[in-house]
Coordinates of C-alpha atoms and ligand atoms in Angstrom, one line a residue:
X10 CA -8.3 144.8 254.4
X11 CA -5.6 146.1 256.7
X12 CA -5.4 149.9 256.9
X13 CA -3.5 150.8 253.7
X14 CA -3.4 147.6 251.7
X15 CA -0.3 146.3 253.5
X16 CA 0.8 142.9 254.5
X17 CA -0.9 141.3 257.5
X18 CA -0.5 137.9 259.2
X19 CA -3.8 136.3 259.4
X20 CA -6.0 134.0 257.3
X21 CA -8.5 135.1 254.7
X22 CA -12.2 135.9 254.9
X23 CA -14.8 134.0 252.8
X24 CA -14.8 134.5 249.0
X25 CA -16.5 133.1 245.9
X26 CA -13.7 132.2 243.6
X27 CA -14.6 131.8 239.8
X28 CA -11.7 130.0 238.2
X29 CA -11.7 130.4 234.4
X30 CA -9.6 127.8 232.6
X31 CA -10.0 125.4 235.6
X32 CA -9.0 122.3 233.5
X33 CA -5.9 123.9 232.1
X34 CA -2.3 123.3 233.0
X35 CA -1.8 126.1 235.4
X36 CA -5.0 125.5 237.3
X37 CA -4.5 121.8 237.7
X38 CA -0.8 121.8 238.4
X39 CA -0.5 124.9 240.6
X40 CA -3.7 126.8 241.5
X41 CA -5.8 123.9 242.8
X42 CA -3.0 122.3 244.8
X43 CA -2.2 125.8 246.3
X44 CA -5.9 126.1 247.4
X45 CA -5.8 122.6 248.8
X46 CA -2.7 123.6 250.9
X47 CA -4.4 126.7 252.1
X48 CA -7.3 124.6 253.3
X49 CA -5.0 122.2 255.0
X50 CA -3.3 125.0 256.8
X51 CA -6.6 126.3 258.0
X52 CA -6.3 129.5 255.9
X53 CA -9.4 129.1 253.8
X54 CA -12.6 130.3 255.4
X55 CA -15.1 127.6 255.9
X56 CA -17.6 129.4 253.6
X57 CA -15.1 129.9 250.7
X58 CA -16.4 128.2 247.5
X59 CA -14.9 127.7 244.1
X60 CA -16.6 127.6 240.7
X61 CA -14.4 125.9 238.0
X62 CA -15.2 127.1 234.4
X63 CA -14.1 125.5 231.2
X64 CA -15.8 124.6 227.9
X65 CA -15.7 120.9 228.5
X66 CA -19.0 119.2 229.2
X67 CA -18.5 118.1 232.8
X68 CA -20.8 118.0 235.8
X69 CA -19.9 118.9 239.3
X70 CA -19.0 115.3 240.2
X71 CA -16.8 114.9 237.1
X72 CA -15.0 118.1 238.0
X73 CA -14.4 117.0 241.6
X74 CA -13.0 113.7 240.3
X75 CA -10.6 115.5 237.9
X76 CA -9.4 117.7 240.7
X77 CA -9.0 114.8 243.1
X78 CA -6.8 113.0 240.5
X79 CA -4.6 116.1 239.9
X80 CA -4.2 116.7 243.6
X81 CA -3.0 113.1 243.9
X82 CA -0.5 113.8 241.2
X83 CA 0.7 117.2 242.3
X84 CA 0.5 117.1 246.2
X85 CA 3.1 115.0 248.0
X86 CA 1.5 111.8 249.4
X87 CA 2.5 112.8 253.0
X88 CA 0.6 116.1 252.6
X89 CA -2.6 114.6 251.1
X90 CA -4.9 114.4 254.1
X91 CA -8.1 112.6 253.2
X92 CA -10.3 114.6 255.6
X93 CA -9.0 117.9 254.2
X94 CA -9.4 116.6 250.6
X95 CA -13.0 115.7 251.2
X96 CA -13.7 119.1 252.7
X97 CA -11.9 120.8 249.9
X98 CA -13.7 118.9 247.1
X99 CA -17.1 119.8 248.7
X100 CA -16.3 123.5 248.0
X101 CA -16.1 122.9 244.3
X102 CA -18.8 123.5 241.6
X103 CA -18.4 123.5 237.9
X104 CA -19.9 125.4 234.9
X105 CA -19.3 124.5 231.3
X106 CA -19.1 127.7 229.4
X107 CA -17.7 129.1 226.1
X108 CA -15.9 132.2 227.5
X109 CA -16.2 134.2 224.3
X110 CA -20.0 134.0 224.1
X111 CA -22.1 136.1 226.4
X112 CA -24.8 133.4 226.7
X113 CA -24.3 131.4 229.8
X114 CA -22.7 134.0 232.0
X115 CA -26.0 134.5 233.8
X116 CA -25.2 131.1 235.5
X117 CA -22.2 132.8 237.3
X118 CA -24.5 135.4 238.7
X119 CA -26.9 132.7 239.9
X120 CA -24.1 130.7 241.5
X121 CA -23.3 133.7 243.6
X122 CA -26.4 133.2 245.8
X123 CA -27.6 136.8 246.0
X124 CA -27.7 138.2 249.5
X125 CA -24.4 136.6 250.5
X126 CA -21.6 138.9 251.5
X127 CA -18.7 137.1 250.0
X128 CA -16.7 139.1 247.4
X129 CA -16.3 137.5 244.0
X130 CA -12.7 136.8 242.9
X131 CA -12.4 136.1 239.2
X132 CA -9.2 134.2 238.4
X133 CA -8.4 134.3 234.6
X134 CA -6.2 131.2 234.0
X135 CA -6.5 131.6 230.3
X136 CA -4.5 133.4 227.6
X137 CA -4.4 137.2 228.0
X138 CA -6.1 137.8 224.6
X139 CA -9.5 136.9 226.1
X140 CA -9.2 138.7 229.4
X141 CA -11.2 141.7 228.0
X142 CA -14.0 139.5 226.7
X143 CA -14.5 137.6 229.9
X144 CA -14.5 140.8 232.0
X145 CA -17.1 142.4 229.7
X146 CA -19.4 139.4 229.7
X147 CA -19.2 139.1 233.5
X148 CA -20.1 142.8 233.9
X149 CA -23.0 142.6 231.3
X150 CA -24.4 139.5 233.1
X151 CA -24.6 141.4 236.4
X152 CA -22.2 138.9 238.1
X153 CA -19.9 141.7 239.5
X154 CA -20.3 144.2 242.2
X155 CA -18.2 146.9 243.9
X156 CA -16.2 144.3 245.8
X157 CA -15.3 142.0 242.9
X158 CA -11.6 141.4 242.1
X159 CA -9.9 140.1 239.1
X160 CA -6.6 138.1 239.0
X161 CA -4.7 137.9 235.7
X162 CA -1.7 135.9 234.7
X163 CA 1.4 136.9 232.8
X164 CA 2.4 137.6 230.1
X165 CA 0.1 140.6 229.6
X166 CA 0.5 141.1 225.9
X167 CA 3.4 140.8 223.6
X168 CA 4.7 144.3 223.7
X169 CA 3.8 147.7 225.1
X170 CA 0.9 148.4 222.7
X171 CA -0.8 145.0 223.1
X172 CA -0.4 145.1 226.9
X173 CA -2.0 148.5 226.9
X174 CA -4.9 147.2 224.9
X175 CA -5.4 144.3 227.3
X176 CA -5.1 146.5 230.4
X177 CA -7.6 149.0 228.9
X178 CA -10.1 146.2 228.4
X179 CA -9.6 145.0 232.0
X180 CA -9.7 148.6 233.3
X181 CA -13.1 149.2 231.6
X182 CA -14.6 146.8 234.1
X183 CA -12.3 146.7 237.1
X184 CA -10.6 149.7 238.8
X185 CA -6.8 149.3 239.3
X186 CA -7.4 148.8 243.0
X187 CA -9.2 145.6 242.3
X188 CA -6.8 144.2 239.6
X189 CA -4.3 141.6 240.8
X190 CA -1.6 141.0 238.2
X191 CA 0.3 137.8 239.0
X192 CA 4.1 137.5 238.8
X193 CA 4.5 134.3 240.7
X194 CA 8.2 135.1 241.5
X195 CA 6.8 137.8 243.9
X196 CA 5.1 135.0 245.9
X197 CA 8.4 133.0 246.4
X198 CA 9.5 133.0 250.0
X199 CA 13.1 134.2 249.4
X200 CA 11.9 136.9 247.0
X201 CA 9.8 138.4 249.8
X202 CA 12.7 137.9 252.1
X203 CA 14.6 140.4 250.0
X204 CA 12.4 143.1 251.4
X205 CA 13.1 142.0 254.9
X206 CA 16.8 141.5 254.3
X207 CA 17.3 144.9 252.8
X208 CA 15.0 147.0 254.9
X209 CA 15.2 145.3 258.3
X210 CA 19.0 145.0 258.5
X211 CA 20.9 148.2 259.0
X212 CA 24.1 146.3 258.0
X213 CA 22.8 146.0 254.5
X214 CA 20.9 149.3 254.4
X215 CA 24.2 151.3 254.7
X216 CA 26.1 149.2 252.1
X217 CA 23.5 148.9 249.4
X218 CA 24.8 151.3 246.8
X219 CA 27.6 151.9 244.2
X220 CA 30.1 152.9 246.9
X221 CA 30.1 149.3 248.2
X222 CA 28.7 147.0 245.5
X223 CA 30.7 146.4 242.4
X224 CA 28.1 144.4 240.4
X225 CA 24.9 142.3 240.7
X226 CA 24.3 139.0 239.0
X227 CA 21.0 137.2 238.5
X228 CA 20.7 133.7 237.1
X229 CA 17.4 132.0 236.5
X230 CA 18.3 128.6 235.0
X231 CA 15.7 126.1 234.1
X232 CA 16.3 122.4 233.4
X233 CA 13.1 122.0 231.5
X234 CA 12.7 122.7 227.8
X235 CA 9.4 123.8 226.2
X236 CA 7.2 121.2 227.9
X237 CA 4.6 120.9 225.1
X238 CA 4.1 124.7 225.0
X239 CA 5.9 125.3 221.6
X240 CA 3.1 127.4 220.2
X241 CA 3.0 129.9 223.0
X242 CA 6.7 129.9 223.6
X243 CA 7.8 130.4 220.0
X244 CA 5.8 133.7 219.9
X245 CA 7.2 134.8 223.2
X246 CA 10.8 133.6 223.6
X247 CA 12.8 133.8 226.8
X248 CA 13.0 137.6 226.9
X249 CA 9.2 138.0 227.0
X250 CA 8.5 134.8 229.0
X251 CA 11.0 135.4 231.8
X252 CA 12.9 138.7 231.6
X253 CA 10.1 141.1 231.1
X254 CA 8.4 139.9 234.3
X255 CA 10.3 137.7 236.7
X256 CA 13.9 138.9 236.2
X257 CA 12.9 142.6 236.1
X258 CA 10.9 142.2 239.3
X259 CA 14.0 140.8 240.9
X260 CA 16.0 143.7 239.6
X261 CA 13.4 146.1 241.1
X262 CA 13.5 144.5 244.5
X263 CA 17.3 144.6 244.6
X264 CA 17.6 148.1 243.2
X265 CA 14.7 150.1 244.6
X266 CA 15.0 152.7 247.3
X267 CA 13.4 152.0 250.7
X268 CA 9.7 152.6 250.5
X269 CA 8.2 154.9 253.0
X270 CA 6.2 152.0 254.4
X271 CA 4.9 148.6 253.3
X272 CA 1.8 149.9 251.6
X273 CA 1.3 148.3 248.1
X274 CA 1.7 151.6 246.3
X275 CA 4.7 152.8 248.3
X276 CA 6.5 149.6 247.2
X277 CA 5.3 149.8 243.7
X278 CA 6.2 153.5 243.3
X279 CA 9.8 152.6 244.1
X280 CA 9.8 149.7 241.7
X281 CA 8.6 151.9 238.9
X282 CA 11.4 154.4 239.5
X283 CA 13.9 151.5 238.9
X284 CA 12.2 150.4 235.7
X285 CA 12.3 154.0 234.4
X286 CA 16.0 154.2 235.2
X287 CA 17.0 151.0 233.3
X288 CA 19.5 151.6 230.6
X289 CA 17.7 151.4 227.2
X290 CA 19.3 149.3 224.4
X291 CA 21.0 150.7 221.4
X292 CA 22.4 148.8 218.4
X293 CA 26.1 149.1 219.6
X294 CA 25.2 147.2 222.8
X295 CA 23.9 144.1 221.0
X296 CA 27.2 142.4 220.2
X297 CA 28.7 143.4 223.6
X298 CA 26.0 143.4 226.2
X299 CA 23.4 141.0 225.0
X300 CA 23.6 137.3 224.0
X301 CA 20.6 135.4 222.6
X302 CA 20.8 131.6 222.5
X303 CA 18.8 128.6 221.3
X304 CA 19.3 125.1 222.6
X305 CA 20.4 122.2 220.3
X306 CA 20.1 118.6 221.1
X307 CA 22.1 117.5 224.0
X308 CA 22.0 115.4 227.1
X309 CA 20.2 115.9 230.4
X310 CA 20.8 113.6 233.4
X311 CA 22.4 111.2 231.1
X312 CA 19.4 111.1 228.7
X313 CA 19.5 112.4 225.1
X314 CA 17.1 115.3 224.7
X315 CA 16.0 117.0 221.4
X316 CA 17.0 120.5 220.4
X317 CA 14.4 123.4 220.4
X318 CA 13.9 123.0 216.6
X319 CA 13.1 119.3 217.0
X320 CA 10.5 119.7 219.8
X321 CA 7.0 118.6 219.1
X322 CA 5.2 121.1 216.9
X323 CA 8.3 123.0 216.1
X324 CA 8.9 125.2 213.0
X325 CA 12.4 124.3 211.9
X326 CA 13.3 127.9 210.9
X327 CA 12.5 129.5 214.2
X328 CA 14.9 132.2 215.5
X329 CA 13.2 132.4 218.9
X330 CA 15.6 132.6 221.8
X331 CA 15.5 130.0 224.6
X332 CA 18.4 131.8 226.5
X333 CA 19.3 135.4 227.0
X334 CA 22.1 137.1 228.9
X335 CA 22.0 140.8 229.3
X336 CA 24.3 143.4 230.9
X337 CA 22.3 146.4 232.0
X338 CA 22.3 149.2 234.6
X339 CA 20.1 151.4 236.7
X340 CA 21.0 155.0 235.9
X341 CA 20.6 156.8 239.2
X342 CA 22.7 158.0 242.1
X343 CA 22.5 154.7 244.0
X344 CA 23.6 152.4 241.1
X345 CA 25.6 154.6 238.8
X346 CA 28.4 152.4 237.2
X347 CA 27.2 149.1 238.8
X348 CA 26.4 146.5 236.1
X349 CA 23.5 144.1 236.5
X350 CA 24.3 140.9 234.7
X351 CA 21.1 138.8 234.0
X352 CA 20.9 135.4 232.4
X353 CA 18.1 132.9 232.0
X354 CA 17.6 129.9 229.8
X355 CA 15.8 126.7 229.2
X356 CA 17.6 123.3 229.2
X357 CA 20.4 124.3 231.4
X358 CA 22.2 121.8 233.6
X359 CA 20.2 122.4 236.7
X360 CA 17.2 124.4 238.0
X361 CA 18.8 127.3 239.8
X362 CA 17.6 130.8 240.6
X363 CA 19.9 133.0 242.5
X364 CA 21.0 136.6 243.0
X365 CA 24.6 137.4 243.8
X366 CA 25.5 140.8 245.2
X367 CA 29.3 141.3 244.7
X368 CA 30.7 143.8 247.2
X369 CA 33.8 145.9 246.4
X370 CA 37.2 145.0 247.6
X371 CA 38.8 146.9 250.6
X372 CA 40.4 150.2 249.4
X373 CA 43.8 149.0 250.7
X374 CA 44.8 145.3 250.7
X375 CA 47.3 143.9 253.2
X376 CA 47.2 140.1 252.8
X377 CA 48.9 137.7 250.5
X378 CA 48.9 139.2 247.0
X379 CA 48.2 135.7 245.5
X380 CA 44.9 135.7 247.4
X381 CA 43.7 139.1 246.2
X382 CA 41.1 137.4 243.9
X383 CA 39.3 136.1 247.0
X384 CA 39.1 139.5 248.7
X385 CA 35.5 140.6 248.2
X386 CA 32.3 139.7 250.1
X387 CA 29.4 138.2 248.2
X388 CA 25.8 137.9 249.3
X389 CA 24.2 134.9 247.7
X390 CA 20.4 134.9 247.7
X391 CA 19.1 131.5 246.6
X392 CA 15.5 131.5 245.4
X393 CA 15.4 127.9 244.4
X394 CA 16.1 125.1 245.1
X395 CA 17.1 125.1 248.8
X396 CA 16.0 128.6 249.6
X397 CA 18.5 130.4 251.7
X398 CA 20.9 133.3 252.0
X399 CA 24.6 133.1 252.4
X400 CA 27.1 135.8 253.1
X401 CA 30.6 134.9 251.9
X402 CA 33.2 136.3 254.3
X403 CA 36.9 135.9 254.6
X404 CA 38.5 134.5 257.7
X405 CA 41.9 133.3 258.7
X406 CA 42.7 129.8 257.5
X407 CA 43.2 127.7 260.7
X408 CA 46.5 125.9 261.4
X409 CA 49.9 126.8 262.7
X410 CA 51.5 126.6 259.3
X411 CA 49.0 128.9 257.5
X412 CA 50.3 132.3 258.7
X413 CA 47.7 134.9 257.7
X414 CA 46.3 132.9 254.8
X415 CA 42.7 133.8 254.1
X416 CA 39.8 131.3 253.7
X417 CA 36.5 132.1 252.1
X418 CA 33.5 130.6 253.8
X419 CA 29.7 131.3 254.0
X420 CA 27.7 132.6 256.9
X421 CA 24.8 130.5 255.9
X422 CA 21.0 130.7 256.5
X423 CA 19.4 127.7 254.8
X424 CA 15.7 128.1 255.4
X425 CA 15.1 124.3 255.2
X426 CA 17.5 123.5 258.0
X427 CA 17.2 126.7 260.1
X428 CA 13.4 126.4 260.3
X429 CA 12.9 122.6 259.8
X430 CA 9.3 122.5 260.9
X431 CA 8.2 125.3 258.5
X432 CA 7.0 124.1 255.1
X433 CA 8.0 126.6 252.5
X434 CA 4.8 127.3 250.7
X435 CA 4.5 127.4 246.9
X436 CA 4.4 131.0 245.5
X437 CA 0.7 130.6 244.4
X438 CA -0.4 129.8 248.0
X439 CA 1.0 133.1 249.2
X440 CA -0.5 135.0 246.2
X441 CA -3.9 133.5 246.4
X442 CA -4.0 134.2 250.1
X443 CA -3.1 137.9 249.5
X444 CA -5.9 138.2 246.9
X445 CA -8.4 136.8 249.4
X446 CA -7.2 139.3 251.9
X447 CA -7.5 142.1 249.3
X448 CA -3.8 143.1 249.6
X449 CA -2.0 144.1 246.5
X450 CA 1.6 144.6 247.6
X451 CA 2.7 141.3 245.9
X452 CA 1.0 142.2 242.6
X453 CA 2.2 144.2 239.7
X454 CA 0.7 147.6 238.9
X455 CA -0.2 148.5 235.3
X456 CA 2.6 151.1 235.0
X457 CA 5.2 148.5 236.1
X458 CA 4.1 146.2 233.4
X459 CA 4.2 149.0 230.8
X460 CA 7.7 150.3 231.8
X461 CA 9.0 146.7 231.7
X462 CA 7.6 146.3 228.2
X463 CA 9.1 149.6 227.0
X464 CA 12.5 148.4 228.0
X465 CA 12.1 145.0 226.4
X466 CA 10.6 146.6 223.3
X467 CA 13.8 148.6 222.8
X468 CA 15.8 145.3 222.8
X469 CA 13.4 143.6 220.5
X470 CA 13.6 146.5 218.1
X471 CA 17.4 146.4 218.1
X472 CA 17.3 142.6 217.5
X473 CA 14.9 143.1 214.6
X474 CA 17.3 145.6 213.0
X475 CA 20.2 143.1 213.2
X476 CA 18.1 140.1 212.1
X477 CA 20.8 137.6 213.4
X478 CA 20.0 134.0 214.4
X479 CA 20.5 133.1 218.0
X480 CA 23.7 131.4 219.0
X481 CA 23.4 127.7 219.6
X482 CA 24.1 125.9 222.8
X483 CA 23.9 122.2 223.6
X484 CA 21.0 121.2 225.9
X485 CA 22.5 120.6 229.4
X486 CA 25.1 123.4 229.1
X487 CA 25.1 126.9 230.7
X488 CA 24.3 128.6 227.4
X489 CA 26.3 130.0 224.5
X490 CA 30.0 130.6 225.1
X491 CA 29.4 134.2 224.2
X492 CA 27.5 134.6 227.4
X493 CA 30.6 133.8 229.3
X494 CA 32.7 136.2 227.2
X495 CA 30.1 138.9 227.9
X496 CA 31.0 138.9 231.6
X497 CA 34.7 138.0 231.3
X498 CA 35.3 141.1 229.0
X499 CA 34.7 143.0 232.3
X500 CA 37.2 140.9 234.2
X501 CA 34.4 139.0 236.0
X502 CA 32.8 135.6 235.8
X503 CA 29.4 134.0 236.6
X504 CA 29.3 132.9 240.2
X505 CA 30.0 129.2 240.8
X506 CA 29.4 127.5 244.1
X507 CA 32.6 126.3 245.6
Ligands
NDP22 N1 1.1 126.8 232.7 C1 2.0 127.5 233.3 O1 3.0 127.0 233.9 C2 1.9 129.0 233.3 C3 0.9 129.7 232.7 N2 0.8 131.0 232.8 C4 -0.4 131.7 232.2 O2 -1.6 131.2 232.8 C5 -2.6 131.2 231.8 C6 -3.2 129.8 231.6 O3 -2.1 129.0 231.1 P1 -2.3 127.4 231.0 O4 -3.0 126.8 232.1 O5 -0.9 126.9 230.7 O6 -3.1 127.3 229.6 P2 -4.0 126.1 229.2 O7 -4.2 126.2 227.7 O8 -3.5 124.8 229.7 O9 -5.4 126.3 229.9 C7 -6.3 127.3 229.5 C8 -7.7 126.6 229.8 O10 -8.7 127.6 229.4 C9 -9.6 127.0 228.5 N3 -10.1 128.0 227.5 C10 -9.4 128.7 226.7 N4 -10.2 129.5 225.9 C11 -11.4 129.2 226.3 C12 -12.7 129.6 225.8 N5 -12.8 130.5 224.8 N6 -13.8 129.1 226.4 C13 -13.7 128.2 227.4 N7 -12.5 127.7 227.8 C14 -11.4 128.2 227.3 C15 -8.9 125.9 227.8 O11 -9.8 125.0 227.4 P3 -9.5 124.0 226.1 O12 -8.5 123.0 226.7 O13 -10.8 123.5 225.8 O14 -8.9 124.9 225.0 C16 -7.9 125.4 228.9 O15 -8.5 124.4 229.7 C17 -2.0 131.8 230.5 O16 -2.2 133.2 230.6 C18 -0.5 131.6 230.7 O17 0.3 132.5 230.0 C19 1.7 131.8 233.5 C20 2.8 131.2 234.1 C21 3.0 129.8 234.0
LIG23 O1 6.3 132.1 234.1 C1 7.0 131.1 233.8 O2 7.8 130.6 234.8 C2 8.3 129.2 234.6 C3 9.4 129.1 235.6 O3 8.9 129.3 236.9 P1 9.7 128.6 238.2 O4 8.9 129.0 239.4 O5 9.7 127.1 238.0 O6 11.1 129.2 238.2 C4 8.8 129.0 233.2 O7 9.2 127.6 233.1 C5 7.7 129.3 232.2 O8 8.2 129.2 230.9 C6 7.2 130.7 232.4 O9 6.1 131.0 231.6

């Protein structure tokens, strides 16, 4: 590890990776392809090995075949190098295990080849309810030592109390310094770039406050619906699935004060201050500052798609939200009076995640009064697709007949075209690499999770008091009309590309 748990540039040292839930959706679709890419980039130590664990009765060869097939599905053909694939598959072992029973965990200890120096990284790609059981059985079987780390997925629990219970169970076995809570948005290239943008550029450093910024807008729109996850999603809803973690992490990175350095805890201390300063919800804010929606049948790319209540496995009475728009604020000196408008939903017209920083207008305006609406800079931070950053500036419209007409145009940094040879890695590649290096700055600390739940719980409690059904929106639209009214009541609108 680098001196104080801070980012460094190099590859990883050898580890033993035990992947619980290795045949599940996340492991097959994201984690194994990410590990393959790390191998291809030369970032996996030659001695790193992986043990897949699941309850299915497979042997090592069968597991390797399953992984090969899913890499063929989930890695672009041009990036699937047969030599690397063979090397990668040779790293894999498999253990069939019922995770809730202690018998069988001895095989994990035996797999570790006593005497080897590699730390054990335990990746729990299973539901959070069983994190505690797995940690306990690993400890009791003697599979862990002082170097072992655990990686856990979101969502951790359902509310503050359930998350505390799960975190306690993990904490009984692993100290906080060896717990890596994933929020995969923190592994996205542009999200990390927020730290560079804000703290490496004096231009933004001096403007980043309520004197210069009028409001902040965050949109995380998904094209997909429930994708066969109705059981999980209907208990969670969009607030718990997306806002409690991904959107609040984005709010933190936008709103936090500069950390003293890039140490994991220096960054996380600043993020916690933001979470503590979020405006809590009260009943009178519900109609005005919060909109819940649920998608109805509609069309997507010209195809008819079912509504949420007609999805496979659906309960036709569900009031679970698939869309949420929220106006909130960060009550401190830097952000007093600056609204943060958040919206996220499933079955929207396109997949789009972006943050817009709206700067204030000049105090005195001297151009054409008809163009006054143009007169504010915007910083557009595009997380996906086509990662990039654009600063909208005003220039003079060219031409002899234009006088001093203004024109709005972007100073554009499109990562794909600015750095064409650089492949933008998937978030899980970055995060897995950081776990291997033992660096926690891209992982969420327990108090962050808990403050985020506290804020969400206040909203859920206000919803429960009202007991209103969500507003309906057609699949393929930008959400309920009320979400547009929510922002227009302040004389603003959701940002549209022009
Ligand atoms: N999928 C995704 O895109 C995302 C997932 N996550 C999180 O990642 C984690 C994993 O999700 P996902 O991959 O979708 O889930 P899946 O249900 O697809 O995978 C979980 C795997 O764990 C196995 N498993 C569960 N319980 C046991 C047990 N008691 N003993 C042995 N094996 C068991 C399951 O086996 P079996 O099939 O036999 O039940 C299954 O293969 C969850 O915490 C989820 O919230 C987070 C973000 C995105
Ligand atoms: O964590 C989750 O994220 C995905 C969206 O992730 P993205 O990287 O594709 O933006 C979401 O679909 C899923 O419901 C949620 O659990």
